[in-house]
């Protein structure tokens, strides 16, 4: 790319040292922003850069496609690039496929504790099959090997195959999981890009029908799986316990831990997080005849939505014998303010968790569609105290995002910085839209909102799914730049 001025004028020669906004003295501000002109191809046809990932020492990484002969790139390829968050100076770039090698099509970018990993797909000539692969680089751009390593371990890619990649809490283990007609496939890699183990597994309870809701990995390489028993119609089975499975790879054995929900409660949303020797379950359940509010999110038949009635939390802790034990368990009625606000019904259908030093924060997001429009509305945030499962605070953020074209610019980016939960989002894609930062104090739940900038001339359309926290106090957002010009945009939010 060629760097441009903030309003899109091309810069050449000495002017390549671009204009930057140095506003570090103010909290929650756009401290840097830059347009990048694309050379040799159409960004509308090839696509915008894939994703941003954080690096050490005020640096970040992202992938960009380059034609041969442009800005020192010797051949056409996707290039992994390292930039500075405060000045956007390029530190280095490396091709993800070496010249003459089988082409690797990138799909993700993940930073482990010691490496930056480019995830992609590549046809493997030796097995005549396309596999999921990864190429690991140290933070100075040196690749572990000339060829990418193969993450997937299936023999043949069958129909209805899906895969997932998960990074452990401290980023020391990377899990690849594949789900196919023949079973479940796993491979685990350490933070340097070396394989720890791989195996095809059959889970316990194969005679029952179950929903594998979440899978994660700990820093040792053991697997944790949240399993919800279901009926033949795929509705969540009432009066059945939640199952937490742990697979100990060195023993090649499963451990099963159950959570009997009281009063015929049925899980609506449930998440699993593992940190050190602790495992946390947090979510929302529906209990018959209990007060709450009707929600469009349903399990099974869409014409039978279940009310959201309770927030639940359970903590498992590893004991001296190596087994897990439930040491705290809480069930809380949904906050009165929530029940009052959503008397006419809510639309919470998406959720995630963010883990801070002392809390597990559950974030629910309203999402629904009507005719040709997509709606991303309120965020409901609940902070559970790790030690006890008590609710420290809860908040509702009344955002009103909508778009009839795409959900690419909708939703939000979460992060923890300077003792606060930070949520950055664009209110809408039109000129009246604004980039907001909502901050919630982790101790008392106090909420503050700040407008970072307006979306005048559509210059601040960014992709939440391609943007992220890159350090303890910086977030880099990847956007489209001028909607009608061949460029893209990066801007840094400093907290």
Tab-separated table of C-alpha atoms in Angstrom:
chain	number	residue	atom	x	y	z
A	1	UNK	CA	0.000	0.000	0.000
A	2	UNK	CA	0.954	3.660	-0.240
A	3	UNK	CA	0.277	5.795	2.788
A	4	UNK	CA	-2.069	8.692	2.276
A	5	UNK	CA	-3.084	11.831	4.111
A	6	UNK	CA	-5.961	11.635	6.558
A	7	UNK	CA	-8.430	12.984	4.017
A	8	UNK	CA	-7.196	10.796	1.185
A	9	UNK	CA	-4.621	12.893	-0.723
A	10	UNK	CA	-1.738	10.735	-1.980
A	11	UNK	CA	1.590	11.381	-0.262
A	12	UNK	CA	4.951	10.831	-1.961
A	13	UNK	CA	8.685	11.327	-1.300
A	14	UNK	CA	9.488	12.765	2.101
A	15	UNK	CA	5.779	13.196	2.730
A	16	UNK	CA	5.623	9.431	3.138
A	17	UNK	CA	6.344	10.189	6.775
A	18	UNK	CA	2.629	10.546	7.344
A	19	UNK	CA	0.460	12.823	9.404
A	20	UNK	CA	-0.490	11.371	12.768
A	21	UNK	CA	-2.649	12.563	15.611
A	22	UNK	CA	-0.682	12.574	18.857
A	23	UNK	CA	-3.296	12.866	21.544
A	24	UNK	CA	-1.944	10.506	24.178
A	25	UNK	CA	-2.604	12.945	26.996
A	26	UNK	CA	-6.354	12.321	26.714
A	27	UNK	CA	-8.012	9.069	27.712
A	28	UNK	CA	-10.247	7.219	25.261
A	29	UNK	CA	-9.180	8.948	22.108
A	30	UNK	CA	-8.249	8.155	18.521
A	31	UNK	CA	-4.511	8.694	18.846
A	32	UNK	CA	-3.463	7.668	15.309
A	33	UNK	CA	-5.230	7.212	12.010
A	34	UNK	CA	-4.021	6.606	8.466
A	35	UNK	CA	-5.388	5.869	5.025
A	36	UNK	CA	-3.479	3.328	2.934
A	37	UNK	CA	-3.796	3.418	-0.854
A	38	UNK	CA	-3.884	-0.013	-2.496
A	39	UNK	CA	-1.653	-0.661	-5.516
A	40	UNK	CA	-1.980	-3.150	-8.354
A	41	UNK	CA	-5.382	-4.643	-7.523
A	42	UNK	CA	-8.912	-3.717	-6.496
A	43	UNK	CA	-9.533	-3.922	-2.772
A	44	UNK	CA	-13.229	-4.358	-3.553
A	45	UNK	CA	-12.517	-7.550	-5.512
A	46	UNK	CA	-9.600	-9.026	-3.546
A	47	UNK	CA	-10.919	-7.949	-0.145
A	48	UNK	CA	-9.703	-5.851	2.739
A	49	UNK	CA	-6.841	-6.953	5.019
A	50	UNK	CA	-7.850	-10.011	6.971
A	51	UNK	CA	-7.281	-9.138	10.618
A	52	UNK	CA	-5.221	-7.184	13.124
A	53	UNK	CA	-3.316	-8.859	15.987
A	54	UNK	CA	-1.275	-7.328	18.805
A	55	UNK	CA	2.468	-7.666	19.256
A	56	UNK	CA	5.095	-6.771	21.853
A	57	UNK	CA	6.684	-3.364	22.334
A	58	UNK	CA	4.028	-1.153	20.740
A	59	UNK	CA	3.716	-3.210	17.559
A	60	UNK	CA	0.900	-4.986	15.769
A	61	UNK	CA	0.541	-7.421	12.867
A	62	UNK	CA	-1.823	-7.741	9.950
A	63	UNK	CA	-2.064	-9.571	6.623
A	64	UNK	CA	-2.247	-7.815	3.267
A	65	UNK	CA	-2.304	-9.020	-0.340
A	66	UNK	CA	0.450	-7.613	-2.608
A	67	UNK	CA	1.092	-7.955	-6.366
A	68	UNK	CA	4.677	-8.587	-7.440
A	69	UNK	CA	6.977	-5.565	-7.721
A	70	UNK	CA	5.057	-3.259	-5.394
A	71	UNK	CA	6.848	-1.623	-2.446
A	72	UNK	CA	9.665	-4.164	-2.489
A	73	UNK	CA	7.464	-7.272	-2.634
A	74	UNK	CA	9.225	-9.667	-4.976
A	75	UNK	CA	6.275	-11.846	-5.930
A	76	UNK	CA	2.493	-11.904	-5.652
A	77	UNK	CA	1.481	-13.156	-2.239
A	78	UNK	CA	-0.209	-12.446	1.044
A	79	UNK	CA	2.315	-10.792	3.357
A	80	UNK	CA	2.465	-10.753	7.143
A	81	UNK	CA	3.392	-7.214	8.172
A	82	UNK	CA	4.563	-5.680	11.441
A	83	UNK	CA	3.760	-2.037	12.216
A	84	UNK	CA	4.089	0.365	15.137
A	85	UNK	CA	0.862	1.336	16.907
A	86	UNK	CA	1.949	4.922	17.571
A	87	UNK	CA	3.577	5.825	14.250
A	88	UNK	CA	2.423	3.157	11.744
A	89	UNK	CA	6.009	2.679	10.612
A	90	UNK	CA	6.545	-0.663	8.897
A	91	UNK	CA	9.103	-2.782	10.799
A	92	UNK	CA	9.120	-5.834	8.550
A	93	UNK	CA	7.073	-7.932	6.113
A	94	UNK	CA	7.224	-11.620	5.182
A	95	UNK	CA	5.395	-13.698	2.546
A	96	UNK	CA	3.165	-16.393	3.990
A	97	UNK	CA	3.920	-18.730	1.058
A	98	UNK	CA	7.482	-19.147	-0.151
A	99	UNK	CA	8.052	-18.754	-3.889
A	100	UNK	CA	7.288	-21.956	-5.740
A	101	UNK	CA	5.518	-23.623	-2.812
A	102	UNK	CA	1.870	-24.732	-2.751
A	103	UNK	CA	-0.315	-21.674	-2.206
A	104	UNK	CA	-1.607	-21.083	1.309
A	105	UNK	CA	-4.940	-19.256	1.464
A	106	UNK	CA	-5.055	-17.365	4.801
A	107	UNK	CA	-8.140	-17.480	7.017
A	108	UNK	CA	-7.012	-16.169	10.420
A	109	UNK	CA	-4.203	-14.532	12.363
A	110	UNK	CA	-3.511	-15.568	15.968
A	111	UNK	CA	-0.885	-14.383	18.436
A	112	UNK	CA	0.388	-16.946	20.932
A	113	UNK	CA	2.600	-16.073	23.884
A	114	UNK	CA	5.741	-16.426	21.720
A	115	UNK	CA	4.701	-16.465	18.064
A	116	UNK	CA	2.364	-14.944	15.510
A	117	UNK	CA	0.531	-17.694	13.608
A	118	UNK	CA	-0.963	-17.349	10.145
A	119	UNK	CA	-3.794	-19.872	9.819
A	120	UNK	CA	-4.953	-20.977	6.388
A	121	UNK	CA	-5.758	-23.794	4.000
A	122	UNK	CA	-3.428	-25.530	1.598
A	123	UNK	CA	-3.722	-28.423	-0.822
A	124	UNK	CA	-1.319	-31.143	0.363
A	125	UNK	CA	-0.063	-33.021	-2.653
A	126	UNK	CA	1.159	-36.024	-0.639
A	127	UNK	CA	-2.371	-36.849	0.572
A	128	UNK	CA	-4.347	-35.211	-2.275
A	129	UNK	CA	-6.443	-33.294	0.228
A	130	UNK	CA	-6.885	-29.706	1.418
A	131	UNK	CA	-5.871	-29.250	5.045
A	132	UNK	CA	-5.847	-26.522	7.652
A	133	UNK	CA	-2.279	-25.333	8.124
A	134	UNK	CA	-0.367	-22.724	10.116
A	135	UNK	CA	2.883	-20.883	9.678
A	136	UNK	CA	4.467	-19.618	12.891
A	137	UNK	CA	6.763	-16.564	12.977
A	138	UNK	CA	8.686	-15.083	15.874
A	139	UNK	CA	8.022	-11.428	16.621
A	140	UNK	CA	10.982	-10.374	14.453
A	141	UNK	CA	9.544	-12.100	11.390
A	142	UNK	CA	11.573	-15.325	11.336
A	143	UNK	CA	9.452	-18.312	10.295
A	144	UNK	CA	9.714	-21.611	12.164
A	145	UNK	CA	9.959	-23.501	8.882
A	146	UNK	CA	9.770	-23.012	5.129
A	147	UNK	CA	6.548	-24.999	4.845
A	148	UNK	CA	3.517	-24.458	7.100
A	149	UNK	CA	2.660	-27.180	9.606
A	150	UNK	CA	-0.527	-29.169	9.187
A	151	UNK	CA	-3.032	-28.572	11.992
A	152	UNK	CA	-5.869	-30.776	10.759
A	153	UNK	CA	-5.502	-34.527	11.134
A	154	UNK	CA	-8.455	-36.015	9.280
A	155	UNK	CA	-7.758	-38.558	6.542
A	156	UNK	CA	-10.446	-37.286	4.195
A	157	UNK	CA	-12.507	-34.113	4.305
A	158	UNK	CA	-16.119	-35.310	4.340
A	159	UNK	CA	-19.420	-33.510	3.991
A	160	UNK	CA	-20.733	-31.132	6.659
A	161	UNK	CA	-17.270	-30.718	8.112
A	162	UNK	CA	-16.633	-27.782	10.449
A	163	UNK	CA	-13.591	-26.654	12.374
A	164	UNK	CA	-12.647	-24.343	15.208
A	165	UNK	CA	-9.412	-22.888	16.541
A	166	UNK	CA	-9.109	-21.884	20.196
A	167	UNK	CA	-6.282	-20.207	22.105
A	168	UNK	CA	-5.777	-20.911	25.800
A	169	UNK	CA	-6.223	-18.142	28.375
A	170	UNK	CA	-2.492	-17.413	28.723
A	171	UNK	CA	-1.916	-18.076	24.997
A	172	UNK	CA	0.446	-21.005	25.609
A	173	UNK	CA	-1.639	-23.642	23.801
A	174	UNK	CA	-3.460	-23.523	20.472
A	175	UNK	CA	-6.229	-26.034	19.770
A	176	UNK	CA	-7.509	-27.063	16.352
A	177	UNK	CA	-10.749	-29.073	16.408
A	178	UNK	CA	-12.576	-30.589	13.464
A	179	UNK	CA	-16.076	-32.065	13.524
A	180	UNK	CA	-16.999	-34.473	10.761
A	181	UNK	CA	-19.241	-37.415	10.037
A	182	UNK	CA	-16.569	-39.824	11.256
A	183	UNK	CA	-15.982	-38.135	14.594
A	184	UNK	CA	-14.051	-35.402	16.336
A	185	UNK	CA	-10.460	-34.512	15.493
A	186	UNK	CA	-8.056	-32.585	17.685
A	187	UNK	CA	-4.515	-31.282	17.568
A	188	UNK	CA	-2.818	-29.087	20.186
A	189	UNK	CA	0.243	-26.885	19.658
A	190	UNK	CA	2.458	-24.978	22.071
A	191	UNK	CA	3.229	-21.253	22.011
A	192	UNK	CA	6.312	-21.839	19.803
A	193	UNK	CA	4.379	-23.721	17.121
A	194	UNK	CA	5.403	-27.261	18.144
A	195	UNK	CA	2.823	-30.009	18.284
A	196	UNK	CA	1.886	-31.274	21.768
A	197	UNK	CA	-0.506	-34.022	20.678
A	198	UNK	CA	-3.126	-34.995	18.082
A	199	UNK	CA	-5.883	-37.570	18.115
A	200	UNK	CA	-9.304	-38.557	16.823
A	201	UNK	CA	-11.625	-38.880	19.802
A	202	UNK	CA	-15.029	-40.325	20.541
A	203	UNK	CA	-16.689	-38.554	23.419
A	204	UNK	CA	-18.465	-40.383	26.240
A	205	UNK	CA	-22.264	-40.656	25.944
A	206	UNK	CA	-22.077	-41.449	22.253
A	207	UNK	CA	-25.392	-43.320	22.621
A	208	UNK	CA	-27.089	-40.093	23.663
A	209	UNK	CA	-27.661	-37.048	21.518
A	210	UNK	CA	-25.796	-34.032	22.775
A	211	UNK	CA	-24.810	-30.530	21.804
A	212	UNK	CA	-21.111	-29.759	22.109
A	213	UNK	CA	-21.574	-26.115	23.073
A	214	UNK	CA	-18.013	-24.990	23.806
A	215	UNK	CA	-14.480	-26.387	23.676
A	216	UNK	CA	-11.298	-24.898	25.069
A	217	UNK	CA	-7.800	-25.925	26.126
A	218	UNK	CA	-5.703	-25.216	29.210
A	219	UNK	CA	-2.021	-24.244	29.396
A	220	UNK	CA	-0.959	-27.882	29.772
A	221	UNK	CA	-2.850	-29.042	26.683
A	222	UNK	CA	-5.861	-30.783	28.256
A	223	UNK	CA	-9.277	-30.244	26.682
A	224	UNK	CA	-12.424	-28.918	28.362
A	225	UNK	CA	-15.821	-29.420	26.709
A	226	UNK	CA	-19.247	-28.125	27.701
A	227	UNK	CA	-21.908	-30.643	26.651
A	228	UNK	CA	-25.670	-30.083	26.737
A	229	UNK	CA	-27.884	-33.193	26.373
A	230	UNK	CA	-30.621	-32.716	23.772
A	231	UNK	CA	-33.797	-34.474	22.655
A	232	UNK	CA	-34.168	-36.043	19.199
A	233	UNK	CA	-35.729	-32.738	18.007
A	234	UNK	CA	-32.535	-30.932	19.142
A	235	UNK	CA	-34.304	-29.074	21.941
A	236	UNK	CA	-32.313	-28.859	25.150
A	237	UNK	CA	-33.457	-31.786	27.290
A	238	UNK	CA	-35.174	-30.674	30.473
A	239	UNK	CA	-34.172	-32.127	33.843
A	240	UNK	CA	-30.792	-33.156	32.392
A	241	UNK	CA	-27.502	-31.946	33.848
A	242	UNK	CA	-24.910	-29.880	32.079
A	243	UNK	CA	-21.761	-31.907	31.490
A	244	UNK	CA	-18.234	-30.589	31.751
A	245	UNK	CA	-15.825	-33.033	30.149
A	246	UNK	CA	-12.084	-32.833	30.627
A	247	UNK	CA	-9.779	-34.890	28.432
A	248	UNK	CA	-6.351	-35.582	29.993
A	249	UNK	CA	-4.200	-36.294	26.977
A	250	UNK	CA	-1.282	-37.841	28.895
A	251	UNK	CA	-3.687	-40.363	30.476
A	252	UNK	CA	-5.831	-40.633	27.328
A	253	UNK	CA	-8.885	-40.458	29.581
A	254	UNK	CA	-12.007	-38.389	30.069
A	255	UNK	CA	-13.303	-36.993	33.336
A	256	UNK	CA	-16.979	-36.068	33.652
A	257	UNK	CA	-18.379	-33.374	35.929
A	258	UNK	CA	-22.108	-32.662	36.152
A	259	UNK	CA	-24.109	-29.610	37.070
A	260	UNK	CA	-27.704	-30.352	38.032
A	261	UNK	CA	-29.714	-27.211	37.359
A	262	UNK	CA	-32.523	-26.729	39.879
A	263	UNK	CA	-36.234	-26.219	39.262
A	264	UNK	CA	-36.180	-27.746	35.782
A	265	UNK	CA	-34.012	-24.892	34.493
A	266	UNK	CA	-33.016	-25.119	30.842
A	267	UNK	CA	-29.821	-23.404	29.605
A	268	UNK	CA	-30.385	-20.643	27.048
A	269	UNK	CA	-26.788	-19.460	26.694
A	270	UNK	CA	-23.767	-20.943	28.422
A	271	UNK	CA	-20.040	-20.270	28.235
A	272	UNK	CA	-16.916	-22.051	29.433
A	273	UNK	CA	-13.620	-20.409	30.351
A	274	UNK	CA	-10.485	-22.023	31.799
A	275	UNK	CA	-7.825	-20.059	33.659
A	276	UNK	CA	-4.953	-21.853	35.369
A	277	UNK	CA	-6.483	-24.617	37.496
A	278	UNK	CA	-9.938	-23.047	37.490
A	279	UNK	CA	-12.858	-23.620	35.096
A	280	UNK	CA	-15.795	-21.196	34.969
A	281	UNK	CA	-19.293	-21.714	33.591
A	282	UNK	CA	-21.468	-18.630	33.133
A	283	UNK	CA	-24.738	-18.144	31.326
A	284	UNK	CA	-28.500	-17.671	31.245
A	285	UNK	CA	-31.203	-20.242	31.976
A	286	UNK	CA	-34.969	-20.448	31.716
A	287	UNK	CA	-36.943	-21.734	34.693
A	288	UNK	CA	-40.687	-22.511	34.297
A	289	UNK	CA	-43.079	-20.100	36.030
A	290	UNK	CA	-40.243	-17.846	37.230
A	291	UNK	CA	-40.354	-14.079	36.566
A	292	UNK	CA	-38.172	-12.797	33.764
A	293	UNK	CA	-38.740	-11.694	30.179
A	294	UNK	CA	-39.541	-13.461	26.942
A	295	UNK	CA	-36.578	-13.685	24.590
A	296	UNK	CA	-36.499	-14.437	20.879
A	297	UNK	CA	-33.566	-16.772	21.398
A	298	UNK	CA	-35.057	-20.252	21.525
A	299	UNK	CA	-33.800	-23.788	21.824
A	300	UNK	CA	-35.339	-26.160	19.307
A	301	UNK	CA	-38.590	-25.019	17.706
A	302	UNK	CA	-38.553	-21.325	16.894
A	303	UNK	CA	-42.221	-20.953	17.801
A	304	UNK	CA	-41.462	-21.885	21.404
A	305	UNK	CA	-39.157	-19.141	22.729
A	306	UNK	CA	-38.158	-19.478	26.346
A	307	UNK	CA	-38.098	-16.665	28.891
A	308	UNK	CA	-34.788	-15.561	30.345
A	309	UNK	CA	-35.241	-15.933	34.092
A	310	UNK	CA	-31.879	-16.508	35.798
A	311	UNK	CA	-28.158	-15.824	35.490
A	312	UNK	CA	-25.981	-18.737	36.585
A	313	UNK	CA	-22.338	-19.251	37.496
A	314	UNK	CA	-20.230	-22.191	38.659
A	315	UNK	CA	-16.517	-22.438	39.427
A	316	UNK	CA	-14.562	-25.696	39.324
A	317	UNK	CA	-11.148	-25.842	40.960
A	318	UNK	CA	-8.486	-28.538	40.613
A	319	UNK	CA	-7.764	-30.310	43.891
A	320	UNK	CA	-4.607	-32.019	45.193
A	321	UNK	CA	-5.700	-35.325	43.649
A	322	UNK	CA	-5.802	-33.641	40.239
A	323	UNK	CA	-9.586	-33.813	39.903
A	324	UNK	CA	-11.922	-30.857	39.569
A	325	UNK	CA	-14.377	-29.905	42.278
A	326	UNK	CA	-17.265	-27.423	42.151
A	327	UNK	CA	-16.318	-24.875	44.815
A	328	UNK	CA	-18.948	-22.207	44.130
A	329	UNK	CA	-22.305	-22.177	42.398
A	330	UNK	CA	-24.827	-19.374	42.100
A	331	UNK	CA	-28.177	-18.777	40.420
A	332	UNK	CA	-29.487	-15.205	40.340
A	333	UNK	CA	-32.836	-13.874	39.087
A	334	UNK	CA	-32.394	-11.614	36.070
A	335	UNK	CA	-32.009	-8.011	37.286
A	336	UNK	CA	-35.277	-6.191	37.909
A	337	UNK	CA	-34.183	-3.393	35.573
A	338	UNK	CA	-33.730	-5.930	32.774
A	339	UNK	CA	-37.152	-7.521	33.306
A	340	UNK	CA	-38.743	-4.059	33.295
A	341	UNK	CA	-36.902	-2.881	30.178
A	342	UNK	CA	-37.775	-5.982	28.126
A	343	UNK	CA	-41.389	-6.509	29.147
A	344	UNK	CA	-42.301	-6.513	25.464
A	345	UNK	CA	-39.555	-9.043	24.762
A	346	UNK	CA	-35.822	-9.092	24.200
A	347	UNK	CA	-33.729	-10.278	21.293
A	348	UNK	CA	-30.557	-11.536	22.992
A	349	UNK	CA	-29.187	-14.155	20.652
A	350	UNK	CA	-25.420	-13.608	20.803
A	351	UNK	CA	-23.104	-13.750	23.770
A	352	UNK	CA	-19.480	-13.968	24.857
A	353	UNK	CA	-17.422	-13.758	28.038
A	354	UNK	CA	-14.483	-11.534	28.945
A	355	UNK	CA	-12.220	-12.539	31.836
A	356	UNK	CA	-10.652	-9.859	34.044
A	357	UNK	CA	-8.344	-10.312	37.026
A	358	UNK	CA	-11.142	-10.881	39.538
A	359	UNK	CA	-14.305	-11.372	37.485
A	360	UNK	CA	-15.916	-13.271	34.646
A	361	UNK	CA	-18.013	-10.850	32.590
A	362	UNK	CA	-20.900	-12.204	30.531
A	363	UNK	CA	-21.899	-9.947	27.599
A	364	UNK	CA	-25.228	-10.561	25.867
A	365	UNK	CA	-26.061	-8.843	22.585
A	366	UNK	CA	-29.425	-8.299	20.939
A	367	UNK	CA	-29.427	-9.385	17.315
A	368	UNK	CA	-32.359	-9.930	14.988
A	369	UNK	CA	-33.427	-9.345	11.396
A	370	UNK	CA	-36.636	-8.048	9.871
A	371	UNK	CA	-37.172	-8.143	6.128
A	372	UNK	CA	-33.959	-6.730	4.615
A	373	UNK	CA	-32.581	-5.094	7.759
A	374	UNK	CA	-30.210	-6.367	10.431
A	375	UNK	CA	-30.386	-5.056	13.976
A	376	UNK	CA	-27.662	-5.132	16.629
A	377	UNK	CA	-29.241	-3.552	19.671
A	378	UNK	CA	-28.642	-3.572	23.426
A	379	UNK	CA	-25.693	-5.096	25.251
A	380	UNK	CA	-26.384	-6.647	28.637
A	381	UNK	CA	-23.271	-6.980	30.805
A	382	UNK	CA	-23.029	-9.001	34.038
A	383	UNK	CA	-19.879	-9.270	36.127
A	384	UNK	CA	-19.551	-12.425	38.270
A	385	UNK	CA	-16.974	-12.488	41.055
A	386	UNK	CA	-14.656	-15.402	40.277
A	387	UNK	CA	-14.249	-16.498	43.869
A	388	UNK	CA	-17.918	-16.677	44.868
A	389	UNK	CA	-20.098	-16.326	41.776
A	390	UNK	CA	-21.860	-13.302	43.262
A	391	UNK	CA	-22.857	-10.548	40.857
A	392	UNK	CA	-20.628	-7.511	41.332
A	393	UNK	CA	-22.577	-5.313	38.898
A	394	UNK	CA	-24.773	-5.364	35.817
A	395	UNK	CA	-25.328	-2.806	33.082
A	396	UNK	CA	-27.345	-2.302	29.908
A	397	UNK	CA	-25.814	-0.401	27.003
A	398	UNK	CA	-28.533	0.913	24.737
A	399	UNK	CA	-26.831	0.867	21.361
A	400	UNK	CA	-28.983	0.913	18.229
A	401	UNK	CA	-27.040	-0.423	15.251
A	402	UNK	CA	-28.819	-1.310	12.040
A	403	UNK	CA	-27.835	-1.979	8.462
A	404	UNK	CA	-29.667	-3.333	5.444
A	405	UNK	CA	-26.543	-4.245	3.502
A	406	UNK	CA	-24.238	-6.249	5.755
A	407	UNK	CA	-23.377	-6.943	9.366
A	408	UNK	CA	-19.668	-6.363	8.666
A	409	UNK	CA	-19.603	-3.020	10.519
A	410	UNK	CA	-22.005	-4.001	13.295
A	411	UNK	CA	-21.451	-5.394	16.806
A	412	UNK	CA	-18.557	-4.245	19.023
A	413	UNK	CA	-14.961	-4.796	20.136
A	414	UNK	CA	-14.404	-5.651	23.826
A	415	UNK	CA	-11.248	-5.124	25.864
A	416	UNK	CA	-9.956	-4.667	29.409
A	417	UNK	CA	-7.822	-1.578	29.989
A	418	UNK	CA	-6.893	0.516	33.030
A	419	UNK	CA	-9.405	-1.119	35.339
A	420	UNK	CA	-12.355	-0.820	32.967
A	421	UNK	CA	-14.258	-2.909	30.461
A	422	UNK	CA	-14.028	-1.059	27.134
A	423	UNK	CA	-16.613	-1.543	24.394
A	424	UNK	CA	-16.026	0.258	21.076
A	425	UNK	CA	-18.663	0.314	18.358
A	426	UNK	CA	-20.103	2.327	15.482
A	427	UNK	CA	-23.691	3.460	16.028
A	428	UNK	CA	-24.611	3.231	12.342
A	429	UNK	CA	-22.923	3.329	8.944
A	430	UNK	CA	-24.441	6.620	7.748
A	431	UNK	CA	-23.085	10.155	8.227
A	432	UNK	CA	-25.051	10.508	11.452
A	433	UNK	CA	-23.219	7.519	12.914
A	434	UNK	CA	-20.610	7.908	15.633
A	435	UNK	CA	-17.776	5.802	16.985
A	436	UNK	CA	-18.541	5.275	20.672
A	437	UNK	CA	-16.438	4.005	23.545
A	438	UNK	CA	-18.419	2.777	26.534
A	439	UNK	CA	-16.334	2.201	29.669
A	440	UNK	CA	-17.549	0.269	32.718
A	441	UNK	CA	-15.536	0.390	35.939
A	442	UNK	CA	-14.632	-3.177	36.935
A	443	UNK	CA	-15.023	-2.429	40.655
A	444	UNK	CA	-18.317	-0.553	40.916
A	445	UNK	CA	-19.897	-0.924	37.476
A	446	UNK	CA	-20.066	2.811	36.857
A	447	UNK	CA	-20.692	3.466	33.176
A	448	UNK	CA	-19.385	6.277	31.029
A	449	UNK	CA	-19.800	6.874	27.329
A	450	UNK	CA	-17.637	8.946	25.017
A	451	UNK	CA	-17.960	9.811	21.345
A	452	UNK	CA	-14.564	9.216	19.745
A	453	UNK	CA	-15.500	10.677	16.357
A	454	UNK	CA	-18.411	11.108	13.965
A	455	UNK	CA	-18.694	9.034	10.806
A	456	UNK	CA	-18.850	12.034	8.516
A	457	UNK	CA	-18.151	11.084	4.866
A	458	UNK	CA	-18.173	7.415	5.935
A	459	UNK	CA	-14.475	7.626	6.848
A	460	UNK	CA	-14.813	5.576	10.037
A	461	UNK	CA	-16.479	2.392	8.856
A	462	UNK	CA	-14.503	-0.360	10.596
A	463	UNK	CA	-14.755	-4.134	10.929
A	464	UNK	CA	-15.161	-5.229	14.581
A	465	UNK	CA	-14.328	-8.843	13.686
A	466	UNK	CA	-10.973	-7.771	12.170
A	467	UNK	CA	-10.012	-5.335	14.951
A	468	UNK	CA	-8.772	-5.987	18.487
A	469	UNK	CA	-6.874	-4.868	21.569
A	470	UNK	CA	-3.183	-4.875	20.638
A	471	UNK	CA	-1.773	-3.917	24.052
A	472	UNK	CA	-2.961	-3.193	27.590
A	473	UNK	CA	-4.069	0.303	26.585
A	474	UNK	CA	-4.409	0.348	22.768
A	475	UNK	CA	-6.930	-0.986	20.277
A	476	UNK	CA	-6.304	-0.958	16.505
A	477	UNK	CA	-9.354	-0.771	14.252
A	478	UNK	CA	-9.308	-1.855	10.615
A	479	UNK	CA	-11.700	0.013	8.339
A	480	UNK	CA	-12.500	0.605	4.685
A	481	UNK	CA	-11.187	4.176	4.368
A	482	UNK	CA	-12.933	6.066	1.569
A	483	UNK	CA	-15.901	3.891	0.524
A	484	UNK	CA	-15.471	4.744	-3.167
A	485	UNK	CA	-11.678	4.709	-3.364
A	486	UNK	CA	-9.124	1.924	-3.568
A	487	UNK	CA	-7.821	2.157	-0.013
A	488	UNK	CA	-8.325	1.004	3.566
A	489	UNK	CA	-7.820	2.606	6.951
A	490	UNK	CA	-6.184	1.861	10.292
A	491	UNK	CA	-6.775	3.854	13.427
A	492	UNK	CA	-5.613	3.414	17.009
A	493	UNK	CA	-7.811	4.017	20.041
A	494	UNK	CA	-5.804	4.747	23.183
A	495	UNK	CA	-7.309	4.331	26.648
